[in-house]
Amino acid sequence: MRRSVSPFSLVLLGLGTFLLVLAPLLVQYVQPRAAVNPTDIDTTAVYTGRGSVFDLEKVETVPDQRITVTQRVRGDVRESERSGKAVWDVITSVDTDRTLPAADPHDALSFTPHRWVLDRRTTAPVHCCGAKPRIQGEAYLKFPFDVRKRAYRWWDNTLGDTVVLRYRGTEKVLGHTGYRFTGSVPPTRTGTRLVPGRLVGLPGGGQVAAEEWYANHGVELIVDQRTGRVLYAQTGPRQTLRAPGGTEDRAVLLDAEKIAFTEETQRAAVEQAKDDGDRLRLLGETVPLGAAVAGGLLAAAGVVLLARGRKVTARPDPLAPSA
């Protein structure tokens, strides 16, 4: 008797082994390379709220105005490909109903263009490619992938420094669960501005270098854990002027306790987070798990068939002498 090896058993064993090797490769090699920040980003986030703003025509602070903050982010694809980093150009404008829509962006209460360059995998700021200002910290427009339950240093562009945001549990945004982080900014001097002295209580001083001060009543962010995308953002900026060396606010430029993502912006952020999260979950969990299970079953079946073999009766040797 002799055993013959079935080609089918070898095919099963080979395919099963391939899938078992593929599963950890997807987790360790493919999925981390899919978790990268895009170079061709093109998004707009809109915040709205009510507060006090300084009216240049009336030369006074006007209360209870509707405030709209628009933040446009567009990727510089060519510079990104050249540098290997994500190069994002950001324009942030602050408007009232009177300046919306603004034919000239400089009609806005505030118009700030800047460039953020970040590592595509870690989201850490990179100082190259014309990045301005020199952004620091661990997060700015988004958090790193796989957000942890800990404090993060969030860049506040108005402050020109980082703010510590602490983890406060989970919260849902339009049915999608995210991690909640909060923080605040105490009154901090951020620079100087030439203004008529009377604005800061110096009527006979002509133009003076008034001190610019900034505080934030509270920053609240709800972030998608897997992708680091901000699902909901709320901020409470207060910008004022003080006389040189003064200890009191003399003019309020902007003061709002709550300016937050519109529902439309929240919906777009949630949809994008779900799409990106599903893609990462597919590569990091669903496909590797399926490959491991299928590979194990196929390899086991191949081993069983190979072990059993197929018994075949030996043929008589025609040269052997007959009895």
Tab-separated table of C-alpha atoms in Angstrom, residues 156-312:
chain	number	residue	atom	x	y	z
A	156	ASP	CA	-4.658	78.340	20.470
A	157	ASN	CA	-3.788	80.567	17.531
A	158	THR	CA	-5.138	83.746	19.174
A	159	LEU	CA	-3.141	83.092	22.321
A	160	GLY	CA	-0.051	82.147	20.331
A	161	ASP	CA	0.611	79.268	22.726
A	162	THR	CA	-0.785	75.918	23.825
A	163	VAL	CA	-3.730	75.307	26.146
A	164	VAL	CA	-4.015	72.168	28.255
A	165	LEU	CA	-7.282	70.376	27.473
A	166	ARG	CA	-8.243	67.668	29.951
A	167	TYR	CA	-10.249	64.523	29.253
A	168	ARG	CA	-13.768	64.764	30.709
A	169	GLY	CA	-15.429	61.534	29.596
A	170	THR	CA	-17.475	60.675	26.533
A	171	GLU	CA	-20.320	62.533	24.853
A	172	LYS	CA	-22.410	62.004	21.735
A	173	VAL	CA	-22.602	64.338	18.752
A	174	LEU	CA	-25.575	63.558	16.519
A	175	GLY	CA	-25.525	59.984	17.841
A	176	HIS	CA	-21.759	59.466	17.383
A	177	THR	CA	-19.720	58.996	20.587
A	178	GLY	CA	-16.541	61.010	21.073
A	179	TYR	CA	-14.071	61.956	23.781
A	180	ARG	CA	-14.764	65.282	25.524
A	181	PHE	CA	-11.936	67.678	26.398
A	182	THR	CA	-12.173	71.055	28.134
A	183	GLY	CA	-9.876	73.916	29.140
A	184	SER	CA	-9.745	77.689	29.592
A	185	VAL	CA	-7.331	80.596	29.194
A	186	PRO	CA	-6.766	83.181	31.948
A	187	PRO	CA	-6.238	86.817	30.878
A	188	THR	CA	-2.918	86.886	29.036
A	189	ARG	CA	-1.085	89.704	27.258
A	190	THR	CA	-0.622	88.817	23.598
A	191	GLY	CA	0.873	91.961	22.011
A	192	THR	CA	0.377	95.675	21.388
A	193	ARG	CA	-1.689	97.773	18.993
A	194	LEU	CA	-1.523	101.483	18.095
A	195	VAL	CA	-4.870	103.086	18.950
A	196	PRO	CA	-6.141	106.552	19.929
A	197	GLY	CA	-5.333	107.053	23.592
A	198	ARG	CA	-8.953	107.848	24.472
A	199	LEU	CA	-9.900	104.202	23.736
A	200	VAL	CA	-7.858	103.080	26.714
A	201	GLY	CA	-8.551	105.980	29.063
A	202	LEU	CA	-5.761	108.320	27.899
A	203	PRO	CA	-7.647	111.159	26.169
A	204	GLY	CA	-4.690	113.518	25.829
A	205	GLY	CA	-2.121	111.012	24.724
A	206	GLY	CA	-2.688	110.819	20.958
A	207	GLN	CA	-1.739	107.414	19.565
A	208	VAL	CA	-0.571	104.923	22.177
A	209	ALA	CA	0.717	101.345	22.048
A	210	ALA	CA	-2.202	99.749	23.847
A	211	GLU	CA	-1.725	96.272	25.292
A	212	GLU	CA	-3.741	93.463	23.696
A	213	TRP	CA	-5.108	90.938	26.170
A	214	TYR	CA	-6.814	87.614	25.498
A	215	ALA	CA	-8.754	85.183	27.643
A	216	ASN	CA	-11.096	82.307	26.931
A	217	HIS	CA	-14.167	81.565	29.031
A	218	GLY	CA	-13.925	77.923	28.041
A	219	VAL	CA	-12.805	75.614	25.252
A	220	GLU	CA	-14.751	72.383	24.727
A	221	LEU	CA	-13.941	69.809	22.068
A	222	ILE	CA	-15.572	66.448	21.360
A	223	VAL	CA	-13.207	64.278	19.358
A	224	ASP	CA	-13.599	61.019	17.452
A	225	GLN	CA	-11.372	58.477	19.200
A	226	ARG	CA	-10.159	56.535	16.172
A	227	THR	CA	-9.500	59.358	13.698
A	228	GLY	CA	-8.846	62.366	15.965
A	229	ARG	CA	-11.354	64.437	14.023
A	230	VAL	CA	-13.094	67.219	15.980
A	231	LEU	CA	-16.834	66.505	15.942
A	232	TYR	CA	-17.882	69.503	18.026
A	233	ALA	CA	-15.979	72.631	19.060
A	234	GLN	CA	-16.983	75.422	21.405
A	235	THR	CA	-14.931	78.446	22.410
A	236	GLY	CA	-15.475	81.598	24.472
A	237	PRO	CA	-12.973	84.265	23.337
A	238	ARG	CA	-12.477	87.593	25.074
A	239	GLN	CA	-10.128	90.133	23.456
A	240	THR	CA	-9.541	93.497	25.103
A	241	LEU	CA	-7.233	96.521	25.157
A	242	ARG	CA	-5.509	98.030	28.162
A	243	ALA	CA	-3.486	101.192	28.639
A	244	PRO	CA	0.283	100.609	28.655
A	245	GLY	CA	1.069	99.074	32.037
A	246	GLY	CA	-2.623	99.079	32.964
A	247	THR	CA	-4.375	96.437	35.040
A	248	GLU	CA	-7.934	96.923	33.766
A	249	ASP	CA	-9.617	96.279	30.423
A	250	ARG	CA	-10.454	99.632	28.823
A	251	ALA	CA	-11.931	98.488	25.503
A	252	VAL	CA	-13.595	95.207	24.597
A	253	LEU	CA	-12.893	94.105	21.044
A	254	LEU	CA	-14.656	90.739	21.243
A	255	ASP	CA	-16.370	88.936	24.092
A	256	ALA	CA	-18.528	85.836	23.666
A	257	GLU	CA	-19.091	83.125	26.242
A	258	LYS	CA	-20.045	80.525	23.649
A	259	ILE	CA	-19.318	80.275	19.939
A	260	ALA	CA	-19.857	76.731	18.665
A	261	PHE	CA	-19.976	74.542	15.560
A	262	THR	CA	-23.182	74.882	13.594
A	263	GLU	CA	-25.251	71.733	13.207
A	264	GLU	CA	-24.233	71.544	9.548
A	265	THR	CA	-20.544	71.589	10.501
A	266	GLN	CA	-21.169	68.932	13.172
A	267	ARG	CA	-22.964	66.715	10.672
A	268	ALA	CA	-20.160	66.983	8.105
A	269	ALA	CA	-17.546	66.199	10.765
A	270	VAL	CA	-19.453	63.153	12.032
A	271	GLU	CA	-19.978	61.776	8.528
A	272	GLN	CA	-16.292	62.175	7.675
A	273	ALA	CA	-15.236	60.575	10.965
A	274	LYS	CA	-17.529	57.603	10.301
A	275	ASP	CA	-16.185	57.138	6.770
A	276	ASP	CA	-12.547	57.363	7.858
A	277	GLY	CA	-13.195	55.212	10.925
A	278	ASP	CA	-14.904	52.486	8.890
A	279	ARG	CA	-11.935	52.376	6.519
A	280	LEU	CA	-9.436	52.096	9.363
A	281	ARG	CA	-11.587	49.506	11.143
A	282	LEU	CA	-11.802	47.450	7.949
A	283	LEU	CA	-8.027	47.368	7.525
A	284	GLY	CA	-7.160	47.118	11.204
A	285	GLU	CA	-9.842	44.772	12.536
A	286	THR	CA	-12.394	43.273	10.139
A	287	VAL	CA	-10.107	42.063	7.342
A	288	PRO	CA	-7.273	40.833	9.635
A	289	LEU	CA	-9.736	38.937	11.837
A	290	GLY	CA	-11.449	37.403	8.812
A	291	ALA	CA	-8.087	36.472	7.288
A	292	ALA	CA	-6.926	34.873	10.537
A	293	VAL	CA	-10.116	32.822	10.981
A	294	ALA	CA	-10.289	31.744	7.326
A	295	GLY	CA	-6.567	31.029	7.264
A	296	GLY	CA	-6.786	28.877	10.380
A	297	LEU	CA	-9.703	26.849	9.010
A	298	LEU	CA	-8.127	26.351	5.576
A	299	ALA	CA	-4.753	25.399	7.017
A	300	ALA	CA	-6.372	22.914	9.422
A	301	ALA	CA	-8.387	21.347	6.596
A	302	GLY	CA	-5.263	21.077	4.463
A	303	VAL	CA	-3.332	19.374	7.283
A	304	VAL	CA	-6.147	16.876	7.884
A	305	LEU	CA	-6.380	15.977	4.212
A	306	LEU	CA	-2.627	15.738	3.928
A	307	ALA	CA	-2.429	13.448	6.960
A	308	ARG	CA	-5.124	11.132	5.716
A	309	GLY	CA	-3.736	10.913	2.232
A	310	ARG	CA	-5.329	8.466	-0.171
A	311	LYS	CA	-4.619	4.759	0.021
A	312	VAL	CA	-3.908	3.087	-3.309
